Amino acid sequence: MVTLLGNRQDRTPAPVAFQRLPLPGFPATLCPPFMRILNRYLFNNLLHPLVYLIVAFTLLFIIGDLMDNASDFLEAGTGPLAMAYYYTLRLPSMVIMIVPLCLLLAVLYSLSTLTRHSEITAMRASGISIYRIVRPYMLMSIACLLFTAVVNEYTGPKFAYRAEKFVENQKHTEEEVYYEQIAFKNPAARHIW
């Protein structure tokens, strides 16, 4: 049976350049299955650039910090595993600064891509409110806000303290003795330092 579109078996698939392929290391969709198709599409359209930007800015911060501290690492004789440990400890403090910037750039990129392909116009023409279009972006921004707040409150200070101790241990030799968090009492002046 021949249809107006021709035999379906005669069609060749679209070239690979025009197919939407999943990103390496990511499943095709990163959304829960109960999410609506439009929300899933907008969420994925935002999440992929966000992940790439976080990785890129983290690497830039690490490279910049490595350029500043390379001489200190070489003087102390720090090996590559110790440097990797140090930058793992510095990661939460980097994420606190990086995530808001990356979220802003990812939202701008995602919305400009949707605008360039007239997808926002098509959504508005089909009767979808602007609030429904913006909802995935707002949910992602709230999730990033909560994530950075938790990291900033709980894990960031602990890891920053460990990174500082690691640097101090690399700089000091075993012969040097230093004390910290010691209270000095002066009963005559009634002061405690």
Tab-separated table of C-alpha atoms in Angstrom:
chain	number	residue	atom	x	y	z
A	1	MET	CA	0.000	0.000	0.000
A	2	VAL	CA	1.432	3.354	-1.052
A	3	THR	CA	0.660	6.473	0.920
A	4	LEU	CA	1.104	10.104	-0.001
A	5	LEU	CA	4.364	10.195	1.919
A	6	GLY	CA	5.719	7.161	0.129
A	7	ASN	CA	6.813	3.856	1.505
A	8	ARG	CA	8.129	4.196	5.059
A	9	GLN	CA	10.774	1.564	4.455
A	10	ASP	CA	12.354	3.701	1.708
A	11	ARG	CA	13.127	6.553	4.073
A	12	THR	CA	16.668	6.898	5.228
A	13	PRO	CA	17.350	8.143	8.745
A	14	ALA	CA	18.441	11.716	9.231
A	15	PRO	CA	22.175	12.324	9.201
A	16	VAL	CA	23.836	12.079	12.581
A	17	ALA	CA	24.546	15.819	12.627
A	18	PHE	CA	20.800	16.571	12.670
A	19	GLN	CA	19.799	14.011	15.287
A	20	ARG	CA	19.623	14.950	18.936
A	21	LEU	CA	22.086	12.582	20.536
A	22	PRO	CA	22.428	12.152	24.297
A	23	LEU	CA	25.461	13.760	25.830
A	24	PRO	CA	28.327	11.434	26.645
A	25	GLY	CA	28.005	10.240	30.200
A	26	PHE	CA	24.385	11.367	30.511
A	27	PRO	CA	21.194	9.470	29.845
A	28	ALA	CA	19.004	10.837	27.075
A	29	THR	CA	16.786	12.469	29.676
A	30	LEU	CA	17.691	13.440	33.203
A	31	CYS	CA	14.137	14.107	34.384
A	32	PRO	CA	11.787	12.018	36.463
A	33	PRO	CA	9.255	10.049	34.395
A	34	PHE	CA	6.243	11.840	35.936
A	35	MET	CA	7.331	15.197	34.496
A	36	ARG	CA	5.384	16.549	31.534
A	37	ILE	CA	7.019	16.496	28.127
A	38	LEU	CA	7.339	20.278	27.839
A	39	ASN	CA	8.807	20.627	31.332
A	40	ARG	CA	11.186	17.757	30.617
A	41	TYR	CA	12.295	19.393	27.369
A	42	LEU	CA	12.881	22.772	29.015
A	43	PHE	CA	14.626	21.168	31.985
A	44	ASN	CA	17.006	19.203	29.748
A	45	ASN	CA	17.546	22.279	27.601
A	46	LEU	CA	18.774	24.043	30.751
A	47	LEU	CA	20.581	21.188	32.488
A	48	HIS	CA	23.025	20.249	29.733
A	49	PRO	CA	24.642	23.704	29.417
A	50	LEU	CA	24.588	24.038	33.209
A	51	VAL	CA	26.614	20.855	33.679
A	52	TYR	CA	29.089	21.850	30.971
A	53	LEU	CA	29.516	25.314	32.468
A	54	ILE	CA	30.050	23.978	35.992
A	55	VAL	CA	32.734	21.592	34.750
A	56	ALA	CA	34.399	24.300	32.628
A	57	PHE	CA	34.436	26.945	35.362
A	58	THR	CA	35.648	24.436	37.945
A	59	LEU	CA	38.555	23.527	35.685
A	60	LEU	CA	39.294	27.233	35.132
A	61	PHE	CA	39.340	27.861	38.887
A	62	ILE	CA	41.611	24.873	39.443
A	63	ILE	CA	43.999	25.962	36.688
A	64	GLY	CA	44.073	29.532	38.019
A	65	ASP	CA	44.727	28.369	41.571
A	66	LEU	CA	47.357	25.942	40.353
A	67	MET	CA	49.165	28.777	38.569
A	68	ASP	CA	49.175	30.790	41.809
A	69	ASN	CA	50.300	27.913	44.046
A	70	ALA	CA	52.556	25.936	41.696
A	71	SER	CA	55.747	27.337	43.224
A	72	ASP	CA	54.554	26.482	46.747
A	73	PHE	CA	53.689	22.944	45.689
A	74	LEU	CA	57.081	22.494	44.035
A	75	GLU	CA	58.968	23.855	47.058
A	76	ALA	CA	57.094	21.520	49.395
A	77	GLY	CA	57.593	18.527	47.081
A	78	THR	CA	53.864	17.869	46.815
A	79	GLY	CA	52.948	14.976	44.537
A	80	PRO	CA	50.059	14.835	42.058
A	81	LEU	CA	47.857	12.762	44.373
A	82	ALA	CA	48.318	15.261	47.189
A	83	MET	CA	47.451	18.121	44.827
A	84	ALA	CA	44.337	16.241	43.670
A	85	TYR	CA	43.391	15.795	47.334
A	86	TYR	CA	43.912	19.520	47.940
A	87	TYR	CA	41.687	20.509	45.017
A	88	THR	CA	39.065	18.002	46.127
A	89	LEU	CA	39.041	19.810	49.460
A	90	ARG	CA	38.763	23.175	47.692
A	91	LEU	CA	35.888	22.015	45.460
A	92	PRO	CA	32.970	22.980	47.785
A	93	SER	CA	34.264	26.536	48.190
A	94	MET	CA	34.629	26.771	44.405
A	95	VAL	CA	31.117	25.431	43.823
A	96	ILE	CA	29.643	28.136	46.055
A	97	MET	CA	31.040	30.789	43.719
A	98	ILE	CA	30.567	28.915	40.445
A	99	VAL	CA	26.981	27.611	40.570
A	100	PRO	CA	25.146	30.993	40.565
A	101	LEU	CA	27.214	32.279	37.653
A	102	CYS	CA	26.807	29.032	35.721
A	103	LEU	CA	23.063	29.010	36.352
A	104	LEU	CA	22.743	32.548	35.016
A	105	LEU	CA	24.728	31.733	31.877
A	106	ALA	CA	22.862	28.450	31.331
A	107	VAL	CA	19.472	30.171	31.603
A	108	LEU	CA	20.570	32.868	29.161
A	109	TYR	CA	21.908	30.274	26.733
A	110	SER	CA	18.809	28.098	27.020
A	111	LEU	CA	16.372	30.965	26.530
A	112	SER	CA	18.372	32.390	23.625
A	113	THR	CA	18.381	28.961	21.967
A	114	LEU	CA	14.628	28.670	22.413
A	115	THR	CA	14.149	32.183	21.044
A	116	ARG	CA	16.453	31.590	18.081
A	117	HIS	CA	14.395	28.587	17.000
A	118	SER	CA	11.088	30.426	17.715
A	119	GLU	CA	10.097	27.796	20.247
A	120	ILE	CA	8.913	30.309	22.831
A	121	THR	CA	6.712	31.912	20.178
A	122	ALA	CA	5.283	28.502	19.300
A	123	MET	CA	4.617	27.728	22.957
A	124	ARG	CA	2.882	31.063	23.478
A	125	ALA	CA	0.864	30.604	20.257
A	126	SER	CA	-0.334	27.211	21.461
A	127	GLY	CA	-1.748	28.784	24.610
A	128	ILE	CA	0.976	27.985	27.134
A	129	SER	CA	1.407	30.745	29.684
A	130	ILE	CA	4.751	32.365	30.294
A	131	TYR	CA	4.617	31.114	33.890
A	132	ARG	CA	4.458	27.528	32.680
A	133	ILE	CA	7.446	28.146	30.405
A	134	VAL	CA	9.460	29.707	33.233
A	135	ARG	CA	8.522	27.083	35.849
A	136	PRO	CA	11.414	24.621	35.100
A	137	TYR	CA	13.908	27.483	35.257
A	138	MET	CA	12.519	28.644	38.592
A	139	LEU	CA	12.579	25.111	40.014
A	140	MET	CA	16.182	24.659	38.896
A	141	SER	CA	17.175	27.993	40.426
A	142	ILE	CA	15.517	27.047	43.729
A	143	ALA	CA	17.312	23.674	43.660
A	144	CYS	CA	20.648	25.417	43.015
A	145	LEU	CA	19.891	27.897	45.799
A	146	LEU	CA	19.228	25.089	48.280
A	147	PHE	CA	22.302	23.171	47.107
A	148	THR	CA	24.633	26.150	47.502
A	149	ALA	CA	23.072	27.040	50.871
A	150	VAL	CA	23.678	23.517	52.199
A	151	VAL	CA	27.223	23.446	50.830
A	152	ASN	CA	27.924	26.924	52.191
A	153	GLU	CA	26.537	26.106	55.627
A	154	TYR	CA	27.745	22.562	56.263
A	155	THR	CA	30.402	21.167	53.952
A	156	GLY	CA	32.136	24.326	52.708
A	157	PRO	CA	33.717	25.482	55.989
A	158	LYS	CA	34.836	21.973	56.971
A	159	PHE	CA	36.528	21.340	53.654
A	160	ALA	CA	38.080	24.840	53.586
A	161	TYR	CA	39.534	24.236	57.056
A	162	ARG	CA	40.960	20.888	55.952
A	163	ALA	CA	42.463	22.502	52.834
A	164	GLU	CA	44.064	25.209	54.971
A	165	LYS	CA	45.493	22.589	57.330
A	166	PHE	CA	46.782	20.613	54.359
A	167	VAL	CA	48.638	23.673	53.029
A	168	GLU	CA	50.080	24.416	56.470
A	169	ASN	CA	51.248	20.816	56.837
A	170	GLN	CA	52.915	20.969	53.442
A	171	LYS	CA	54.752	24.200	54.322
A	172	HIS	CA	55.911	23.302	57.841
A	173	THR	CA	58.458	20.677	58.728
A	174	GLU	CA	58.229	18.286	61.645
A	175	GLU	CA	60.699	20.351	63.707
A	176	GLU	CA	58.394	23.339	63.936
A	177	VAL	CA	55.790	23.234	66.665
A	178	TYR	CA	52.838	25.564	66.668
A	179	TYR	CA	49.737	25.795	68.765
A	180	GLU	CA	46.373	27.233	67.958
A	181	GLN	CA	43.108	27.885	69.734
A	182	ILE	CA	44.864	28.374	73.068
A	183	ALA	CA	43.299	30.581	75.720
A	184	PHE	CA	45.622	32.914	77.606
A	185	LYS	CA	44.274	34.072	80.940
A	186	ASN	CA	45.453	37.247	82.612
A	187	PRO	CA	43.844	37.300	86.079
A	188	ALA	CA	45.374	40.678	86.989
A	189	ALA	CA	43.731	42.456	84.048
A	190	ARG	CA	40.745	40.068	84.013
A	191	HIS	CA	41.174	39.305	80.302
A	192	ILE	CA	41.046	36.075	78.385
A	193	TRP	CA	42.611	35.965	74.931
